[in-house]
Structures are given as C-alpha cells and as structure tokens.
Short mmCIF file of C-alpha atoms and ligand atoms in Angstrom, two decimals:
data_model
loop_
_atom_site.label_atom_id
_atom_site.label_comp_id
_atom_site.label_asym_id
_atom_site.label_seq_id
_atom_site.Cartn_x
_atom_site.Cartn_y
_atom_site.Cartn_z
CA MET S 12 -16.58 102.38 85.09
CA ASN S 13 -14.03 105.10 86.39
CA ARG S 14 -11.16 102.98 87.24
CA LEU S 15 -8.74 105.28 85.25
CA ALA S 16 -10.39 108.59 86.28
CA GLY S 17 -8.10 111.30 85.68
CA LYS S 18 -5.47 109.20 83.89
CA VAL S 19 -3.69 110.17 80.85
CA ALA S 20 -2.91 107.14 78.46
CA LEU S 21 -0.88 106.74 75.41
CA VAL S 22 -1.50 103.53 73.24
CA THR S 23 0.68 102.53 70.35
CA GLY S 24 -1.03 100.74 67.03
CA ALA S 25 -4.29 101.64 68.49
CA GLY S 26 -5.87 102.41 64.99
CA ARG S 27 -7.25 98.59 65.18
CA GLY S 28 -7.19 95.17 66.71
CA ILE S 29 -6.07 94.74 70.26
CA GLY S 30 -4.71 98.43 70.59
CA ALA S 31 -8.21 100.10 69.28
CA ALA S 32 -9.88 97.54 72.08
CA ILE S 33 -7.63 98.89 74.82
CA ALA S 34 -7.94 102.75 73.93
CA ARG S 35 -11.78 101.98 73.89
CA ALA S 36 -11.80 100.26 77.26
CA PHE S 37 -9.47 103.19 78.61
CA VAL S 38 -12.08 105.87 77.68
CA ALA S 39 -14.68 103.59 79.17
CA GLU S 40 -12.86 103.68 82.44
CA GLY S 41 -12.33 107.46 82.18
CA ALA S 42 -8.86 108.06 80.91
CA ALA S 43 -7.90 110.35 78.48
CA VAL S 44 -6.31 108.51 75.74
CA VAL S 45 -3.96 109.20 72.87
CA LEU S 46 -3.64 106.74 70.13
CA ALA S 47 -0.06 106.78 68.73
CA GLU S 48 -0.55 104.75 65.39
CA LEU S 49 1.23 104.62 61.87
CA ASP S 50 -1.94 104.98 60.01
CA LEU S 51 -3.56 108.16 60.97
CA ASP S 52 -6.65 107.43 58.88
CA THR S 53 -7.55 104.35 61.00
CA ALA S 54 -6.57 106.10 64.30
CA GLN S 55 -8.67 109.34 63.61
CA ALA S 56 -11.64 106.52 62.66
CA THR S 57 -11.20 104.85 65.76
CA ALA S 58 -10.94 108.01 67.73
CA LYS S 59 -14.09 109.15 66.21
CA ASP S 60 -15.96 105.63 67.05
CA ILE S 61 -14.80 106.17 70.66
CA ALA S 62 -15.94 109.95 70.92
CA ALA S 63 -19.51 108.76 69.39
CA ALA S 64 -19.77 106.19 71.96
CA TYR S 65 -18.99 107.97 74.96
CA ALA S 66 -20.09 111.31 76.10
CA ASN S 67 -16.90 113.71 77.03
CA ALA S 68 -14.56 110.96 75.70
CA ARG S 69 -11.23 112.62 75.78
CA VAL S 70 -9.54 111.18 72.81
CA LEU S 71 -6.82 111.96 70.13
CA ALA S 72 -5.10 110.32 67.30
CA VAL S 73 -1.48 111.10 66.58
CA LYS S 74 0.43 109.72 63.69
CA THR S 75 3.24 107.99 65.26
CA ASP S 76 5.88 105.57 63.80
CA VAL S 77 7.21 103.42 67.00
CA THR S 78 10.41 102.73 65.42
CA GLN S 79 11.49 106.23 65.27
CA SER S 80 12.31 107.60 68.77
CA ALA S 81 11.67 111.05 67.65
CA SER S 82 8.21 110.30 66.36
CA VAL S 83 7.20 108.60 69.74
CA GLN S 84 8.91 111.53 71.75
CA SER S 85 6.84 113.94 69.62
CA ALA S 86 3.48 111.77 70.04
CA VAL S 87 4.35 111.72 74.14
CA SER S 88 5.02 115.61 73.83
CA GLU S 89 1.54 116.00 71.86
CA ALA S 90 -0.06 113.96 74.52
CA GLU S 91 1.20 116.08 77.38
CA ARG S 92 0.12 119.36 75.63
CA THR S 93 -3.20 118.41 74.96
CA PHE S 94 -4.14 116.23 78.22
CA GLY S 95 -1.16 116.47 80.48
CA PRO S 96 1.61 114.17 81.92
CA VAL S 97 1.24 110.70 80.60
CA ASP S 98 0.42 108.06 83.39
CA VAL S 99 -0.20 105.12 81.25
CA LEU S 100 1.71 103.96 78.55
CA VAL S 101 0.78 100.53 76.44
CA ASN S 102 3.50 99.33 73.96
CA ASN S 103 1.01 97.53 71.62
CA ALA S 104 2.18 98.25 67.93
CA GLY S 105 3.60 94.92 66.40
CA ILE S 106 3.97 92.81 63.33
CA ASN S 107 4.17 89.35 62.52
CA VAL S 108 7.34 88.44 60.78
CA PHE S 109 7.58 84.68 60.28
CA ALA S 110 10.37 83.24 57.95
CA ASP S 111 12.88 80.31 57.97
CA PRO S 112 15.93 81.38 59.68
CA LEU S 113 18.30 80.89 56.99
CA THR S 114 16.25 82.11 53.84
CA MET S 115 14.90 85.09 55.92
CA THR S 116 16.48 88.49 54.61
CA ASP S 117 18.25 90.91 56.53
CA ASP S 118 15.50 93.40 56.08
CA ASP S 119 13.01 91.07 57.71
CA TRP S 120 15.03 90.94 60.94
CA ARG S 121 15.43 94.59 60.98
CA ARG S 122 11.91 95.39 60.20
CA CYS S 123 10.68 92.83 62.94
CA PHE S 124 13.07 94.05 65.65
CA ALA S 125 12.39 97.81 64.83
CA VAL S 126 8.80 97.52 65.32
CA ASP S 127 8.57 94.51 68.22
CA LEU S 128 11.29 95.50 70.37
CA ASP S 129 12.94 98.99 69.46
CA GLY S 130 9.46 100.01 69.39
CA VAL S 131 8.70 99.23 72.90
CA TRP S 132 11.88 100.59 74.15
CA ASN S 133 11.45 103.75 72.12
CA GLY S 134 7.84 104.04 74.05
CA CYS S 135 9.38 103.33 77.38
CA ARG S 136 12.20 105.61 77.01
CA ALA S 137 10.06 108.61 75.70
CA VAL S 138 7.67 108.36 79.17
CA LEU S 139 10.17 106.98 81.68
CA PRO S 140 11.80 110.51 82.75
CA GLY S 141 8.51 112.12 83.63
CA MET S 142 7.09 109.21 85.20
CA VAL S 143 10.38 108.77 87.46
CA GLU S 144 10.00 112.42 88.27
CA ARG S 145 6.44 112.09 89.23
CA ARG S 146 7.30 108.75 91.10
CA ALA S 147 4.03 107.22 89.40
CA GLY S 148 3.28 105.68 86.26
CA SER S 149 2.24 101.98 84.61
CA ILE S 150 3.46 100.54 81.42
CA VAL S 151 1.87 97.75 79.85
CA ASN S 152 3.79 95.71 77.06
CA ILE S 153 1.93 93.66 74.65
CA ALA S 154 4.20 90.50 74.30
CA SER S 155 2.91 87.20 73.09
CA THR S 156 2.74 83.64 73.93
CA HIS S 157 5.59 83.60 71.26
CA ALA S 158 7.65 85.16 74.03
CA PHE S 159 7.77 81.69 75.52
CA GLN S 160 6.87 79.01 73.02
CA ILE S 161 8.42 78.21 69.77
CA ILE S 162 6.68 77.41 66.51
CA PRO S 163 8.97 76.06 63.61
CA GLY S 164 8.96 78.57 60.67
CA CYS S 165 7.81 81.45 62.79
CA PHE S 166 11.15 83.40 63.03
CA PRO S 167 12.35 86.10 64.26
CA TYR S 168 9.03 87.30 65.66
CA PRO S 169 9.26 85.17 68.86
CA VAL S 170 12.96 86.27 69.45
CA ALA S 171 11.80 89.92 69.63
CA LYS S 172 8.88 88.86 71.78
CA HIS S 173 11.32 87.22 74.22
CA GLY S 174 13.27 90.49 74.29
CA VAL S 175 9.89 92.32 74.99
CA ILE S 176 9.94 89.99 78.44
CA GLY S 177 13.47 90.91 79.08
CA LEU S 178 12.72 94.50 78.55
CA THR S 179 9.76 94.61 80.75
CA ARG S 180 11.60 92.52 83.80
CA ALA S 181 14.60 94.47 83.07
CA LEU S 182 12.55 98.11 83.61
CA GLY S 183 10.31 96.94 86.15
CA ILE S 184 13.02 96.26 88.54
CA GLU S 185 15.16 99.21 87.28
CA TYR S 186 12.16 101.73 88.08
CA ALA S 187 10.39 99.98 91.08
CA PRO S 188 11.85 102.34 93.69
CA LYS S 189 10.47 105.06 91.70
CA ASN S 190 7.11 103.56 91.87
CA VAL S 191 6.94 102.95 88.05
CA ARG S 192 5.63 99.66 87.40
CA VAL S 193 6.29 97.65 84.03
CA ASN S 194 4.39 94.53 83.00
CA ALA S 195 3.50 92.53 80.13
CA ILE S 196 0.55 90.79 78.75
CA ALA S 197 1.09 87.44 76.33
CA PRO S 198 -1.78 86.97 74.50
CA GLY S 199 -2.48 83.74 72.59
CA TYR S 200 -4.60 83.86 69.26
CA ILE S 201 -6.99 86.77 69.18
CA GLU S 202 -9.21 87.58 66.58
CA THR S 203 -7.56 90.69 64.46
CA GLN S 204 -6.61 91.66 61.24
CA LEU S 205 -3.17 90.35 62.16
CA THR S 206 -4.49 86.90 62.56
CA HIS S 207 -6.83 86.92 59.50
CA ASP S 208 -3.89 88.05 57.45
CA TRP S 209 -1.95 85.04 58.67
CA TRP S 210 -4.91 82.70 58.06
CA ASN S 211 -5.04 84.22 54.35
CA ALA S 212 -1.23 83.61 53.75
CA GLN S 213 -1.64 79.94 54.28
CA PRO S 214 -2.29 77.50 51.36
CA ASP S 215 -5.85 76.56 52.56
CA PRO S 216 -6.88 79.70 54.88
CA ASP S 217 -10.38 78.07 55.93
CA ALA S 218 -8.54 75.15 57.17
CA ALA S 219 -5.82 77.10 59.15
CA ARG S 220 -8.61 79.00 60.60
CA ARG S 221 -10.25 75.90 61.54
CA ALA S 222 -6.91 74.40 63.00
CA THR S 223 -6.32 77.58 65.20
CA LEU S 224 -9.79 77.41 66.77
CA GLU S 225 -9.14 73.95 67.78
CA LEU S 226 -5.92 74.58 69.71
CA PRO S 227 -6.99 76.28 73.00
CA PRO S 228 -8.67 74.06 75.42
CA MET S 229 -11.43 76.50 75.45
CA LYS S 230 -11.87 75.67 71.29
CA ARG S 231 -12.19 79.09 70.36
CA ILE S 232 -9.72 82.28 70.20
CA GLY S 233 -9.54 85.45 72.13
CA LYS S 234 -11.23 88.60 71.55
CA PRO S 235 -9.53 91.96 71.76
CA GLU S 236 -11.85 93.24 74.51
CA GLU S 237 -10.51 90.21 76.41
CA VAL S 238 -6.83 91.61 76.30
CA ALA S 239 -8.13 95.22 77.22
CA MET S 240 -9.69 94.03 80.25
CA THR S 241 -6.28 92.92 81.37
CA ALA S 242 -4.76 96.03 80.13
CA VAL S 243 -7.02 98.24 82.39
CA PHE S 244 -6.60 96.22 85.15
CA LEU S 245 -2.60 96.39 85.16
CA ALA S 246 -2.82 100.36 84.18
CA SER S 247 -5.04 100.99 87.19
CA ASP S 248 -4.43 101.46 90.65
CA GLU S 249 -5.96 98.09 91.37
CA ALA S 250 -2.52 96.29 90.65
CA PRO S 251 -0.26 98.50 92.79
CA PHE S 252 2.21 95.56 93.60
CA ILE S 253 2.26 93.75 90.38
CA ASN S 254 5.35 94.78 88.53
CA ALA S 255 7.92 93.15 86.13
CA SER S 256 5.48 90.42 85.40
CA CYS S 257 3.54 88.90 82.47
CA ILE S 258 -0.22 87.76 82.57
CA THR S 259 -0.80 85.22 79.81
CA ILE S 260 -4.26 85.60 78.04
CA ASP S 261 -4.92 82.15 75.74
CA GLY S 262 -7.49 80.38 77.41
CA GLY S 263 -4.95 77.86 78.68
CA ARG S 264 -3.38 76.62 75.75
CA THR S 265 0.45 77.26 76.84
CA ALA S 266 -0.45 75.24 80.19
CA LEU S 267 -1.65 72.05 77.96
CA HIS S 268 0.93 69.56 77.53
CA HIS S 269 -0.69 67.84 74.90
CA GLU S 270 -4.50 66.63 74.01
P1 LIG U 323 -3.07 94.48 63.96
O1 LIG U 323 -1.89 94.25 62.82
O2 LIG U 323 -4.58 94.19 63.89
O3 LIG U 323 -2.60 96.02 64.66
C1 LIG U 323 -1.46 96.38 64.78
C2 LIG U 323 -1.55 98.06 64.57
O4 LIG U 323 -0.21 98.49 64.99
C3 LIG U 323 -1.97 98.37 63.05
O5 LIG U 323 -2.90 99.39 63.38
C4 LIG U 323 -0.72 98.88 62.99
O6 LIG U 323 -0.80 100.03 61.95
C5 LIG U 323 0.08 99.30 63.80
N1 LIG U 323 1.36 99.53 63.90
C6 LIG U 323 2.39 98.88 62.80
N2 LIG U 323 3.46 99.20 62.85
C7 LIG U 323 3.49 100.51 63.37
C8 LIG U 323 4.45 101.22 63.81
N3 LIG U 323 5.83 101.09 63.54
N4 LIG U 323 4.12 102.56 64.52
C9 LIG U 323 3.09 102.48 65.01
N5 LIG U 323 1.97 101.59 64.82
C10 LIG U 323 2.31 100.41 64.17
O7 LIG U 323 -2.51 93.64 65.23
P2 LIG U 323 -2.84 93.02 66.70
O8 LIG U 323 -4.07 93.98 67.08
O9 LIG U 323 -3.29 91.75 66.63
O10 LIG U 323 -1.73 93.12 67.57
C11 LIG U 323 -1.48 94.09 68.37
C12 LIG U 323 -0.06 93.45 69.22
O11 LIG U 323 -0.52 92.40 70.02
C13 LIG U 323 1.19 93.23 68.73
O12 LIG U 323 2.17 93.38 69.50
C14 LIG U 323 1.07 91.69 68.47
O13 LIG U 323 2.29 91.33 68.40
C15 LIG U 323 0.40 91.15 69.51
N6 LIG U 323 -0.36 89.97 69.78
C16 LIG U 323 -1.30 89.67 68.91
C17 LIG U 323 -1.90 88.22 68.73
C18 LIG U 323 -2.87 88.16 68.08
O14 LIG U 323 -3.09 86.92 67.77
N7 LIG U 323 -3.51 88.96 67.39
C19 LIG U 323 -1.26 87.41 69.74
C20 LIG U 323 -0.31 87.78 70.27
C21 LIG U 323 0.17 89.18 70.45
P3 LIG U 323 -0.89 99.76 60.13
O15 LIG U 323 -2.29 99.44 59.86
O16 LIG U 323 -0.65 101.01 59.44
O17 LIG U 323 0.16 98.72 59.82
#
C-alpha cells in the first residue's frame, strides 16, 4: 500500500466522483494529495473523509477553476508550498455538454472546451516546467470512450475528449526525453453524479438507467474506484515505459461490434 510513497499529487475536480476516488486511492498509496476543485465545500468534505480514513494522511483542498490558467497555477504553487514539488497531475475535472450541433449555443461550445480541453492544457502547462526541470513526472488525463466513439446528439463533448487524447499524445512525445510521462484513461459509463444527472435529464430516467446497465458485456457500469486503481498504476513507478498511451476502462464495451 505504498506505491506512491513520497510523491505529491494534484487531482483536479476531486470533490466528488472519479476525482474523489482517485484522491482517496492516492492517499491510501502514500501520496500527499491536493484536491483542486471548483466547489471548495465538496473538496473540503472529501479531504476530511480521507483524513479520517487514513492516519497521517497528507491532504489539502484548494479552490481551483481549471478554465483559468492563473487559478491552476496558484493551486500548483500552494501544493508546492505545502507538500513540495508536484510529481503527479491528474486532469480529471470535466463536464458533459450534450447538444445538437446546429441548435447548440456558442456558449455551450465554449463552456465545453474551456473545462474539457483548455482545463487539461492549463493543468499540464502549470506542472510541466517543474517536471521537465526535475526530469520526473507523470500526468494522467481523464478522457472518455467518447474520445473514440460517437453518440448522435452528444456534441461537442466527444470533440473535446478526442482533443484530450491528441494533447496526451503530443505532450507525451514532446517530453519523453525529459522522463515525463503523459497518459490518458478512457472510462466508459461510471456511476457518479454526472451519470445520474444524465439519466435524470432523460424523459424516463429509470428506463435510461436500465438501458445503460445493459450496454457493457458485463451488464453493469463501472465504479469510480475502478478508474482510480488504473490512475494509481499510471502515476506510479510500475508504469515507467507507458507513455502517450490511453487505457480504456469500459468492461469491453468499445470492443463489442454488436450483440
Ligand atoms: P462529476 O461531475 O461527478 O465530478 C466532476 C468534478 O469536477 C466536480 O466536483 C466538479 O465540481 C468539478 N469541476 C467541474 N468544473 C470544474 C472546473 N472548471 N474546475 C475545477 N473543477 C471542476 O464527474 P465524474 O467524476 O463522473 O467525471 C470526472 C471525469 O471523468 C470527467 O472528465 C468526465 O468527463 C470523465 N468521464 C466520466 C464518465 C462517467 O461515466 N462518469 C465517463 C467517461 C469520462 P462542481 O461540483 O463544482 O461542478
């Protein structure tokens, strides 16, 4: 349980859902963790839960808006002042923006890209100079199976998530000679508030939920903890030669041609 001992990690959007599970798993593995989150209340509540669960947990909640590069930079500075240089960054914060392309507003387009793609770049840009200088670092970007596959009417979220894979590959190649690894995780359906909000936005939320559970060959959707385990692996020294890659976590759904 010490796979991240001595490491300092910053996880964006860590107040709830997948980000909270990653923060918890990182602390369990010995890392000091900064929860960089828009909603300071959820971040503080999650930090308190984690601190209660693990003796000597080193955990800090910092209000952060990933759409603002200065806000992300300031979270990184606070992490460094409190715990030391950031070894691991998880760009997890993301929002669903699902619309019809031609009726979508300009604001929807901008909101989606501001969080789902600019937010990832803002995180990378804030930590990369230090990682390059120290010749060590691991960045894990939370993409989605929407980064490879399209569902009609779910625009422009998949466009931004395709961009996250492009950014991951480009930065992974750019900084490989400096021993900085940049990888992505592409989750399928994972049970979080995001998924519940989507079900509740459907005309029949219960039917939407049942239909979602039928999609993966395993006939269930994923748990945030199942994404967190892979984030631990990619962040750790167990993955020294994995770079510019993406690991899909969807119970096999995207490999399925049809039933
Ligand atoms: P949640 O909506 O449950 O959690 C997202 C967190 O990010 C929230 O705490 C939210 O804060 C925070 N956040 C939103 N905007 C910002 C911002 N501008 N700056 C900082 N934090 C912000 O989502 P999930 O845990 O489900 O998703 C996490 C990631 O996983 C996202 O990138 C998502 O696209 C991806 N993903 C999720 C899947 C799923 O099925 N759940 C599937 C595939 C990918 P607030 O509460 O204030 O909004």
